[in-house]
Every structure is written in C-alpha cells, then in structure tokens.
Short mmCIF file of C-alpha atoms and ligand atoms in Angstrom, two decimals:
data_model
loop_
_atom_site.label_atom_id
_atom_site.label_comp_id
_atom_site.label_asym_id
_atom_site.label_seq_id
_atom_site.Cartn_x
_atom_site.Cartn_y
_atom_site.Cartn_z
CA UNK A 382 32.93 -51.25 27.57
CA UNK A 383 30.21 -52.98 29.47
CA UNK A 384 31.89 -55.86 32.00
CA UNK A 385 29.41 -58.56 33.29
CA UNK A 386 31.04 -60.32 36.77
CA UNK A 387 28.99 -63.53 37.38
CA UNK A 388 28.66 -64.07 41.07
CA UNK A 389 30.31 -62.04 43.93
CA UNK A 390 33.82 -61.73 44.19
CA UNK A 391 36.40 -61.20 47.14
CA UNK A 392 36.61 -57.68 48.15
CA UNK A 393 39.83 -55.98 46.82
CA UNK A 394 38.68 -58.14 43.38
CA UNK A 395 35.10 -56.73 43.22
CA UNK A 396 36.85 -52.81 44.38
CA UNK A 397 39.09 -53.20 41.19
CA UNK A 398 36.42 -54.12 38.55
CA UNK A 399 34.59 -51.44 40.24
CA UNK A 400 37.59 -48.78 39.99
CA UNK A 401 38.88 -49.84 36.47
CA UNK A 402 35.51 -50.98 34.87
CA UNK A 403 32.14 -50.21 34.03
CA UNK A 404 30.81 -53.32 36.20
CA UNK A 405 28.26 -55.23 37.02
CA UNK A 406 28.61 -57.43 39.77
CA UNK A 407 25.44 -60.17 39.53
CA UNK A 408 24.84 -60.87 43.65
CA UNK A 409 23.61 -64.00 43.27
CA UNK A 410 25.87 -67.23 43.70
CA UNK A 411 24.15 -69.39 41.75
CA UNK A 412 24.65 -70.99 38.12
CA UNK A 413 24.06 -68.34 35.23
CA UNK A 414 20.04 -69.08 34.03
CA UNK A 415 19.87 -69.77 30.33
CA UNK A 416 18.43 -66.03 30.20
CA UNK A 417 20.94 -64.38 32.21
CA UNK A 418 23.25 -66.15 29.87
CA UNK A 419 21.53 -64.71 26.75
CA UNK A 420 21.84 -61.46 28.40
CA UNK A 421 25.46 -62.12 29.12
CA UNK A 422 26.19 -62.28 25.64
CA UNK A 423 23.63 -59.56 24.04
CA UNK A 424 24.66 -56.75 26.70
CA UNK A 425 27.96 -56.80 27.65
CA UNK A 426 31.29 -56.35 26.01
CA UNK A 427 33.08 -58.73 28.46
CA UNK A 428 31.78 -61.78 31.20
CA UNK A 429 34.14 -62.95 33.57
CA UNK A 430 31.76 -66.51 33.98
CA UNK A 431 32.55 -69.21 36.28
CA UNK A 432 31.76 -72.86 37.12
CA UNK A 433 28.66 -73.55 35.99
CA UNK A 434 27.71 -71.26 33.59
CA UNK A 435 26.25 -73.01 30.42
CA UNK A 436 27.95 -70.90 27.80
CA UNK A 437 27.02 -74.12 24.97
CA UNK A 438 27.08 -74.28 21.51
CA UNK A 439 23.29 -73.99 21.99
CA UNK A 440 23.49 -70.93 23.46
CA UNK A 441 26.26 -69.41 20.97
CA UNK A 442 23.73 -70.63 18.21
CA UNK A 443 21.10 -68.85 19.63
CA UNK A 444 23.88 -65.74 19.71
CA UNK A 445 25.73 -66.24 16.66
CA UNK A 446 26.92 -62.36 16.44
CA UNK A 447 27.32 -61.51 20.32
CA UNK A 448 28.02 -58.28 21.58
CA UNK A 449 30.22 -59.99 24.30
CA UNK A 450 34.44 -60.41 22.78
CA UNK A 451 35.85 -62.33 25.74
CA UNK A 452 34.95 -64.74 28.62
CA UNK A 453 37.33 -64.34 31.33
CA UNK A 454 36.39 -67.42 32.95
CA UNK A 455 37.44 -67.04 36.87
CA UNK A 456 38.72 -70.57 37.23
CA UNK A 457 41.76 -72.63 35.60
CA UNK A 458 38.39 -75.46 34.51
CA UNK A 459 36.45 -74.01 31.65
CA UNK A 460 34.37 -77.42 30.39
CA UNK A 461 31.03 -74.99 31.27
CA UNK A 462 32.45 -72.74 27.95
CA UNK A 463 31.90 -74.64 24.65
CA UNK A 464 35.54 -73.23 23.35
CA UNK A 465 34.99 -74.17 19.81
CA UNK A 466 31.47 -72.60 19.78
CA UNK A 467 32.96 -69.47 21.17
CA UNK A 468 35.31 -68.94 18.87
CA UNK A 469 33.49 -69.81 15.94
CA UNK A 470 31.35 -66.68 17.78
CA UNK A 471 34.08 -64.52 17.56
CA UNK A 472 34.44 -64.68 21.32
CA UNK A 473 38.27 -65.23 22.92
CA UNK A 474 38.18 -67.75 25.99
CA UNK A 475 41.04 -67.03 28.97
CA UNK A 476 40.85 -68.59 32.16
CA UNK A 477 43.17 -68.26 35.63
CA UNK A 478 46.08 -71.59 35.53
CA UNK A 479 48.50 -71.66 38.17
CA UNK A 480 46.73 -69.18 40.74
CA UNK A 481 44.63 -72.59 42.28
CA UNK A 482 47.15 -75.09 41.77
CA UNK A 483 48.70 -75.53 45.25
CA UNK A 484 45.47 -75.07 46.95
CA UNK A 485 44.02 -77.67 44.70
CA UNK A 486 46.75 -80.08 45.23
CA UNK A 487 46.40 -79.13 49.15
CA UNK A 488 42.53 -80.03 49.15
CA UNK A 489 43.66 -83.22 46.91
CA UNK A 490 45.95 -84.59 50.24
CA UNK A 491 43.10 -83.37 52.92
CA UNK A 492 40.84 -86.20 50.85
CA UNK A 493 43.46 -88.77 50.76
CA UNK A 494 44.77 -88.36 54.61
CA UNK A 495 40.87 -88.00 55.64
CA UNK A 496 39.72 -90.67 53.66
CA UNK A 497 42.76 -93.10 54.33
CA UNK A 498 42.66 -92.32 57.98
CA UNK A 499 39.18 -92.19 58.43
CA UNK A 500 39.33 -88.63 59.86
CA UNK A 501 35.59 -87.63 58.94
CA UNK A 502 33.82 -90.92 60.16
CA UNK A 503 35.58 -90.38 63.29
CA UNK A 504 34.51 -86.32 63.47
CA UNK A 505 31.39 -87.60 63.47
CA UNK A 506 31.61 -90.68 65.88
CA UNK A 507 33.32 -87.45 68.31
CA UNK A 508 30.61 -85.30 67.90
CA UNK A 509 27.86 -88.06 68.19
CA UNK A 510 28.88 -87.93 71.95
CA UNK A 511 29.21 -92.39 71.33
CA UNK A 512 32.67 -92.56 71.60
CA UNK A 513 33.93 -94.51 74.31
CA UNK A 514 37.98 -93.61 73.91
CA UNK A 515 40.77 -95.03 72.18
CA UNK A 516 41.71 -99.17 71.98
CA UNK A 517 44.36 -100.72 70.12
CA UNK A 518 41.80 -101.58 67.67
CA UNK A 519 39.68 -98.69 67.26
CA UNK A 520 39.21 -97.51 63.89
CA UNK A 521 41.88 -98.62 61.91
CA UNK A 522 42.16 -97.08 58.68
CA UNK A 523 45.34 -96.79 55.81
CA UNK A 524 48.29 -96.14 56.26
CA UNK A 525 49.40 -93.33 54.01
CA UNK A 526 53.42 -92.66 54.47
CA UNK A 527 55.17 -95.00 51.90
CA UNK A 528 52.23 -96.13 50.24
CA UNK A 529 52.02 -95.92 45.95
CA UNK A 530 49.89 -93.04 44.51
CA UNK A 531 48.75 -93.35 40.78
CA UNK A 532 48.13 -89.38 39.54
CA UNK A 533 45.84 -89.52 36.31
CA UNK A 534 46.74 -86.04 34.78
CA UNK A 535 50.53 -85.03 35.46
CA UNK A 536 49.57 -81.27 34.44
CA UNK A 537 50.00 -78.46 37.34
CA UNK A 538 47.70 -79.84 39.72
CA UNK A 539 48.81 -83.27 39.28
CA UNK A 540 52.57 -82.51 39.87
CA UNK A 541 51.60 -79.89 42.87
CA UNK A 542 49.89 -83.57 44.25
CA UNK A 543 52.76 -86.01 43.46
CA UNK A 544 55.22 -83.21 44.87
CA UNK A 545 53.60 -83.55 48.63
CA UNK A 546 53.23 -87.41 47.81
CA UNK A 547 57.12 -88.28 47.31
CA UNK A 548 58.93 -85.08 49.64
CA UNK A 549 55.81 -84.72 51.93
CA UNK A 550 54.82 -88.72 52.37
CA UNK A 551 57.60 -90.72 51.29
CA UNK A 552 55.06 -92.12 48.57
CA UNK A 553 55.92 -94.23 45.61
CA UNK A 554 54.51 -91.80 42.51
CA UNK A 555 52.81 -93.17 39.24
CA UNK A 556 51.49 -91.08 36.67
CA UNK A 557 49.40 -90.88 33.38
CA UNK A 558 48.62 -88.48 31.44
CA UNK A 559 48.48 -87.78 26.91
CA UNK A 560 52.30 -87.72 27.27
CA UNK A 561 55.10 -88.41 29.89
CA UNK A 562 56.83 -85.86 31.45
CA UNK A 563 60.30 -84.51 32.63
CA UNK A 564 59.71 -84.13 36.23
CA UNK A 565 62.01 -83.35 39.40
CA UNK A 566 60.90 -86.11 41.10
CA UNK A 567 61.12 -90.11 40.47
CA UNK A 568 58.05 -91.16 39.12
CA UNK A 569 57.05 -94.04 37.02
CA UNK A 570 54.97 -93.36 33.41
CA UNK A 571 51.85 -95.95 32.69
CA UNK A 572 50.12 -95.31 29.65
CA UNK A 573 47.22 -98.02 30.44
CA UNK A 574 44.84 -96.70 32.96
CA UNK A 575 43.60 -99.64 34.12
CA UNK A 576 47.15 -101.31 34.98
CA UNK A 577 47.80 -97.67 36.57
CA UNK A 578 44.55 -98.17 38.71
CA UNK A 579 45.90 -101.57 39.68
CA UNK A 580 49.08 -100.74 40.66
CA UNK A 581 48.70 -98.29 43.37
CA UNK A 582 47.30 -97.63 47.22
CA UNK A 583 45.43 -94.49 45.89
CA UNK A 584 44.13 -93.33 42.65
CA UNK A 585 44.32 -89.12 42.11
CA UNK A 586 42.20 -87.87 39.59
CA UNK A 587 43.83 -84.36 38.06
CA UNK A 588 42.59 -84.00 34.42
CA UNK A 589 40.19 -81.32 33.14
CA UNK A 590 37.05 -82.03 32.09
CA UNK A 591 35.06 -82.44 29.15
CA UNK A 592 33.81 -84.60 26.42
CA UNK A 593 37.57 -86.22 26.02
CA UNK A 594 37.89 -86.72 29.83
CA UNK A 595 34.20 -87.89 30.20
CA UNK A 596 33.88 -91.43 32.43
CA UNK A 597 38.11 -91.82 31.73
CA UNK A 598 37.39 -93.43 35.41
CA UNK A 599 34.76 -96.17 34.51
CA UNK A 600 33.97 -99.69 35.75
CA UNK A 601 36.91 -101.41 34.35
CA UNK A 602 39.48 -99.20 36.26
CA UNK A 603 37.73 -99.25 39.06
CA UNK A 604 37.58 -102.88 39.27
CA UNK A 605 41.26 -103.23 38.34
CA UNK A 606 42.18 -101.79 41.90
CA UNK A 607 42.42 -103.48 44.77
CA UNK A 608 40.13 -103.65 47.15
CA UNK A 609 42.33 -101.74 49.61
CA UNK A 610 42.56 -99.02 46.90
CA UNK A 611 41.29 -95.10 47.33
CA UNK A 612 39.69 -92.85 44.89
CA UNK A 613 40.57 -89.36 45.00
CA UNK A 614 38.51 -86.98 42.31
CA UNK A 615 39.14 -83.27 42.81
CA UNK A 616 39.18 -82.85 39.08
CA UNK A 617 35.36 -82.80 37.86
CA UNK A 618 32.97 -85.33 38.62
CA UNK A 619 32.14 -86.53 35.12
CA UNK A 620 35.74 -87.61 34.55
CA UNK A 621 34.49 -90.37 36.84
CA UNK A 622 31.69 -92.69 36.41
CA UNK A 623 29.62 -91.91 39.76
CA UNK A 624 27.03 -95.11 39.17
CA UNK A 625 30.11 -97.36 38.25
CA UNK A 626 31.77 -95.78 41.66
CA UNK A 627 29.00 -96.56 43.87
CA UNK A 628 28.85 -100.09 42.95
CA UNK A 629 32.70 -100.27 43.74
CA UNK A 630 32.48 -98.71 47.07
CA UNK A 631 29.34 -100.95 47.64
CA UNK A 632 30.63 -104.14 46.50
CA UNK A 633 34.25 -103.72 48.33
CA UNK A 634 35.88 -103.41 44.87
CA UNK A 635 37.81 -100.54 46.55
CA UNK A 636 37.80 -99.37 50.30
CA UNK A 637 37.18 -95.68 49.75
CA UNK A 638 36.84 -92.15 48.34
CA UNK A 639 37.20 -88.99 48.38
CA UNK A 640 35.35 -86.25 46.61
CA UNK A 641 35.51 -82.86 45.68
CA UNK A 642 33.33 -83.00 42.51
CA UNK A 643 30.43 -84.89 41.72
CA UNK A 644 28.66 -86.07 38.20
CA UNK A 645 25.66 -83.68 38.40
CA UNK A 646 27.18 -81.27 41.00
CA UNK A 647 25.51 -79.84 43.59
CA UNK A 648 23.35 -83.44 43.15
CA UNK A 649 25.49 -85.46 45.40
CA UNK A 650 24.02 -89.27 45.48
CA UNK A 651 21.84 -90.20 48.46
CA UNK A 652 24.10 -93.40 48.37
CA UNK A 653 27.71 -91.31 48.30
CA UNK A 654 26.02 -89.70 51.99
CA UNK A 655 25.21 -92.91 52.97
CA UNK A 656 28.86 -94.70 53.17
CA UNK A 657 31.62 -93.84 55.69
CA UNK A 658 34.15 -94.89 54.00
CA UNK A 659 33.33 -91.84 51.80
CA UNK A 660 34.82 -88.04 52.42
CA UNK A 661 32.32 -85.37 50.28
CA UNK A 662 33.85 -81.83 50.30
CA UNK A 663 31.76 -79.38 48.36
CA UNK A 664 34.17 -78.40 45.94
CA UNK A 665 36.87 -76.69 48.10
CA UNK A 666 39.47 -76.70 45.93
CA UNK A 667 40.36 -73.26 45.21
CA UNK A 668 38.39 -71.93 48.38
CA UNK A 669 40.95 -69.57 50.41
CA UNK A 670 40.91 -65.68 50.36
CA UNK A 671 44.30 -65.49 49.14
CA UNK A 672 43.59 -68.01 46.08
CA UNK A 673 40.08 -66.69 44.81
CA UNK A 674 41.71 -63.16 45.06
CA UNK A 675 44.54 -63.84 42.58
CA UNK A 676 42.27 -66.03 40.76
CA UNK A 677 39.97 -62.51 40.38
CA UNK A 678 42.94 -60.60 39.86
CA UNK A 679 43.78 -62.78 37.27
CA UNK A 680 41.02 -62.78 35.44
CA UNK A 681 40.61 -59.39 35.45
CA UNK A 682 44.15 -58.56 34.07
CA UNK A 683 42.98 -60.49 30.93
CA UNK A 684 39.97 -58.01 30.57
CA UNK A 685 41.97 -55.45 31.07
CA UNK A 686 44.81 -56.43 28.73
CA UNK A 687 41.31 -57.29 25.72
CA UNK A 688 40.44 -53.48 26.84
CA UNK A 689 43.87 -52.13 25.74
CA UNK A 690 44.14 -54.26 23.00
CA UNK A 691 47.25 -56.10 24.47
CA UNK A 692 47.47 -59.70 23.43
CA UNK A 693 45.42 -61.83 26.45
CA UNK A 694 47.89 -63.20 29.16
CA UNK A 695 45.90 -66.73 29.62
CA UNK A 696 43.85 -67.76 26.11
CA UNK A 697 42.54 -70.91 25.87
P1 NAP B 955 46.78 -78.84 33.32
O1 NAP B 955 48.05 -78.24 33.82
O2 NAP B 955 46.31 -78.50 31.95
O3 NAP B 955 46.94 -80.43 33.46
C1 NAP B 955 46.02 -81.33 32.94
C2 NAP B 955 46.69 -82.70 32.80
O4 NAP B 955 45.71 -83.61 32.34
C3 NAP B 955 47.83 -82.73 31.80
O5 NAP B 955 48.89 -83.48 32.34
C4 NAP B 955 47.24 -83.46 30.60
O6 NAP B 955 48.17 -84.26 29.91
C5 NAP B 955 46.26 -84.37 31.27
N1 NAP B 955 45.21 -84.79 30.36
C6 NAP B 955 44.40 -84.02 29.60
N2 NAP B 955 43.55 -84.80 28.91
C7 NAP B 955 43.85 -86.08 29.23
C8 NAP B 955 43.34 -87.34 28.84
N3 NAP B 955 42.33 -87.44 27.95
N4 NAP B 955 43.89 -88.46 29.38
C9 NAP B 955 44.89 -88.36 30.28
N5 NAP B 955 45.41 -87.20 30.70
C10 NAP B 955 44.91 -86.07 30.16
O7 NAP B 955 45.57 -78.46 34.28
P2 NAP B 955 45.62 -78.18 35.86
O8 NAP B 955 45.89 -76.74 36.11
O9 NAP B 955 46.50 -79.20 36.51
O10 NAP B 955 44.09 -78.44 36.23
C11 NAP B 955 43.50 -79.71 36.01
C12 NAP B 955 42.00 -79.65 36.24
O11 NAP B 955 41.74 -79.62 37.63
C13 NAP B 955 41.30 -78.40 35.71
O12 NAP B 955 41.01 -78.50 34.32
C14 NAP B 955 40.05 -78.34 36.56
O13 NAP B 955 38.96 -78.94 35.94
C15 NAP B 955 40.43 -79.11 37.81
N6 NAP B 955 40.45 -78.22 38.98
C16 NAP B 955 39.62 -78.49 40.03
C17 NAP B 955 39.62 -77.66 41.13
C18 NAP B 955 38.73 -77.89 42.31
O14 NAP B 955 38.31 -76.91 42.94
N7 NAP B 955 38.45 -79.12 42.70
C19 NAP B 955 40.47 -76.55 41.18
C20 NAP B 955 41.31 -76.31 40.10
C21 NAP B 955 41.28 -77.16 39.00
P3 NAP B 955 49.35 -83.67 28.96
O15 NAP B 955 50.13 -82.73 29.83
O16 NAP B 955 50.12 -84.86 28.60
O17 NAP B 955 48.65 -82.98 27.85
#
C-alpha cells in the first residue's frame, strides 16, 4: 500500500513511515495544490493530510471512486476534510485528539498573559532601543489573577484552558459549549453567547471549525463585552468574524486580542499588524517537538491499524 505524507514530519515520525511504509514524504510545507490533491487521491492508498489541505466535496466529486481508503489527518482540526464527502467516497477520516491539547491550552494562556499584560508591545518598545526605564505608570495593562474567563467550547482544549485559569490564576471560569458538562472544577454554564461575552474579563475561543462554528464570534458578541474585555482565538479564525473584530478593537468595543488563527490564514489583516493592543502568533499551537511527534505517531498508528485491518483508533 502506497502512503502519501503531506509536508515534512519530525524525525523519529518521518524514520517510522519510512521503516513500516511504502512512503512518500512531499518536502514542501505548503498547502496541498488542487493537483497534488487529485494525485493524493488517484495514487495512493493512504494520505496523512494536514491543515490546509482542500480535500472538498469538489474535489471528492471530481474523485468519486478514489484509490485513497483513509485520511489520517495529522492534527485533532479536520474542517480542511469535507467528512461527509469523504465518506460518501468511501474514504474513513481519523485525526490525532488529545496529543495537542495541553500545548494548545498552553499557547491559549501565552495570548491571554501577553495580551493582558502587554508583553509583546513592550518586546518591541525593548528592542526599539526607546525605552527610557520603568515609572509607576508605565505601561499598565490587565490584571489577569482573579479575573473571569468565558471558554466558548468546554471540549479538551477548552477544559486544558479553564484548568490553568481556576488552579493556575485563581480565575472565575464560565463556559459554553452544545451541552454542559461535569467538570472537576467550579465553573458556571451560559448557554447565550452573547451574555457569556458580557460577563467576563476574557473571552477563549476553543471550538472546532467549520460551517456550524462559522462567525459563532460576530458583531453582536463582540459588542456585548466590555470594553476592558480580551479576545482569545486559538481555535480557527473563521469561528470569529475578523472584519466585525477589527472594528471592535478599533472602536474600543474591547481592549484587546490575541490570535493564533486568522480568517484567511496565512492572510493576516494589514489592520490586525497595525494595533498594539493585538498579540499575532502564527499558529503555534501544537508547535513543540514532543507534541508534533506524538501527533505523527498518532496518526500513523491509525494507518497502520487501516493496514492490518484493525478497527481505526481515532475515526471521525
Ligand atoms: P473537542 O474536545 O471536540 O471540543 C470541542 C468543544 O467545542 C466541545 O465542548 C463542543 O461542545 C464545542 N462545540 C462544538 N460545536 C459547537 C458549537 N456550535 N457551539 C458551541 N460549542 C461547540 O475538541 P478539542 O480537542 O478541544 O479541539 C478544539 C479545536 O481546537 C479543534 O477542532 C481545532 O480546530 C482547534 N485546535 C487549534 C490548535 C492550534 O494550533 N491553534 C491546536 C489544536 C486544536 P460539546 O462537548 O457540548 O459537544
């Protein structure tokens, strides 16, 4: 069986596929093209994909007996993979949950403490060679310890976040998500977004994304919190409504954000680059050595369990 890997992967991760698989390894990190994704699915019994690569129901209809049985997708996100279209294909869908959840959540409080605190405007002001040392007044940002946190998505990621919130911070923790959950933890269930959004010091995006999950984060939350409020998105960027964001941060509906995922990623607005108040990571999540090796490890223990005709660990 032919195994299609779409960008490089860590080194014990590529040595494996190499070892237990007849691999190809694409060098490239780019996004699939809609050729190579053609390709994908006319030469090779099994694609481990990843972010960005289009498999649509455009493509599948363009495939709609593919030689390809299973994308592995490397990642716990899989809104790239039309699911439905896939199946309808005959093609199984896993991906890797759990392996990126505490770096996720980790990434999730660098935003919020470097956002709240102001920690990349003044990394800059440092390495401008203008600052002129500390005053009782110099850049004063939010206070985080204590402070309310609204989670939107109480799934892995989103209790990995409201974990370090209430033991880590001392945070007051809020939650929504389809349906309330036991949890470990106190934490308070709003069904209503909006009064979620107002009733909080930061607002932490966790949900996948999709067409269900598409602009969940629109105008009218945003202008339900307070102008003192925080925007955290390191779930994907179309869950939130990027034009509807920029005219809160512009307008002082709400004081800041942070980002790990944009609308029409890599396309990060000129307008996002042009506020402090904003922190832009380039999707960071997941990025350790430890994490993207288990992630690969991961996925690859699904193709291998599809190429032994063992039931797959992670379907979607
Ligand atoms: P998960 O365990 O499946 O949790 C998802 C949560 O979202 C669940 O609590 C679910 O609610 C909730 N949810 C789903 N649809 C919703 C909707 N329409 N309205 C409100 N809540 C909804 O997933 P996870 O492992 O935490 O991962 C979450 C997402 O994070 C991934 O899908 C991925 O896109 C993103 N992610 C980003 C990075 C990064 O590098 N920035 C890394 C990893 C993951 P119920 O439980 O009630 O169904």
């Amino acid at each position: 069986m032919k195994l299609l890997i779409t960008r490089p992967m860590p080194p014990a991760v590529q040595a494996r596929a190499r070892a237990d698989f007849d691999a190809e390894i694409r060098g490239k990190t780019t996004f699939l093209t809609q050729e190579e994704i053609l390709r994908a699915l006319t030469e090779f019994d099994v694609v481990v994909p990843t972010l960005g690569d289009q498999f649509s129901a455009e493509i599948f209809a363009q495939v709609p007996e593919p030689r390809c049985k299973l994308l592995a997708n490397f990642g716990v996100g899989y809104n790239h993979i039309d699911v439905d279209a896939a199946h309808a294909a005959g093609v199984a869908v896993t991906n890797t949950p759990g392996a990126v959840t505490d770096a996720t959540a980790d990434i999730a409080m660098t935003l919020l403490l470097t956002t709240a605190r102001r920690a990349g405007e003044g990394e800059r002001l440092v390495r401008s060679g203008r600052w002129q040392g500390w005053h009782p007044t110099q850049m004063l940002g939010h206070h985080v310890t204590g402070k309310k946190v609204g989670i939107v998505g109480m799934g892995r990621i989103g209790q990995a976040i409201a974990r370090r919130c209430h033991f880590g911070f001392g945070m007051t923790v809020s939650y929504q998500s389809r349906n309330p959950k036991q949890l470990e933890f106190p934490a308070e269930y709003i069904s209503d977004l909006s009064v979620l959004a107002s009733a909080v010091d930061f607002l932490v995006i966790a949900v996948p994304g999709g067409a269900e999950t598409r602009h969940l984060v629109n105008a009218q939350v945003l202008t339900s919190m307070n102008p003192t409020g925080i925007v955290i998105n390191i779930a994907r960027g179309e869950v939130v409504d990027e034009a509807a964001l920029i005219t809160a941060l512009q307008t002082g509906q709400i004081a800041g954000a942070g980002l790990d995922v944009y609308e029409f990623e890599p396309k990060v607005p000129q307008a996002l680059c042009a506020m402090e108040n904003v922190t832009l990571l380039p999707h960071l999540g997941t990025a350790t050595e430890e994490v993207r090796t288990d992630m690969g490890h991961m996925a690859l223990d699904n193709v291998a369990a599809f190429m032994a005709g063992r039931s797959l660990p992670n379907p979607v």
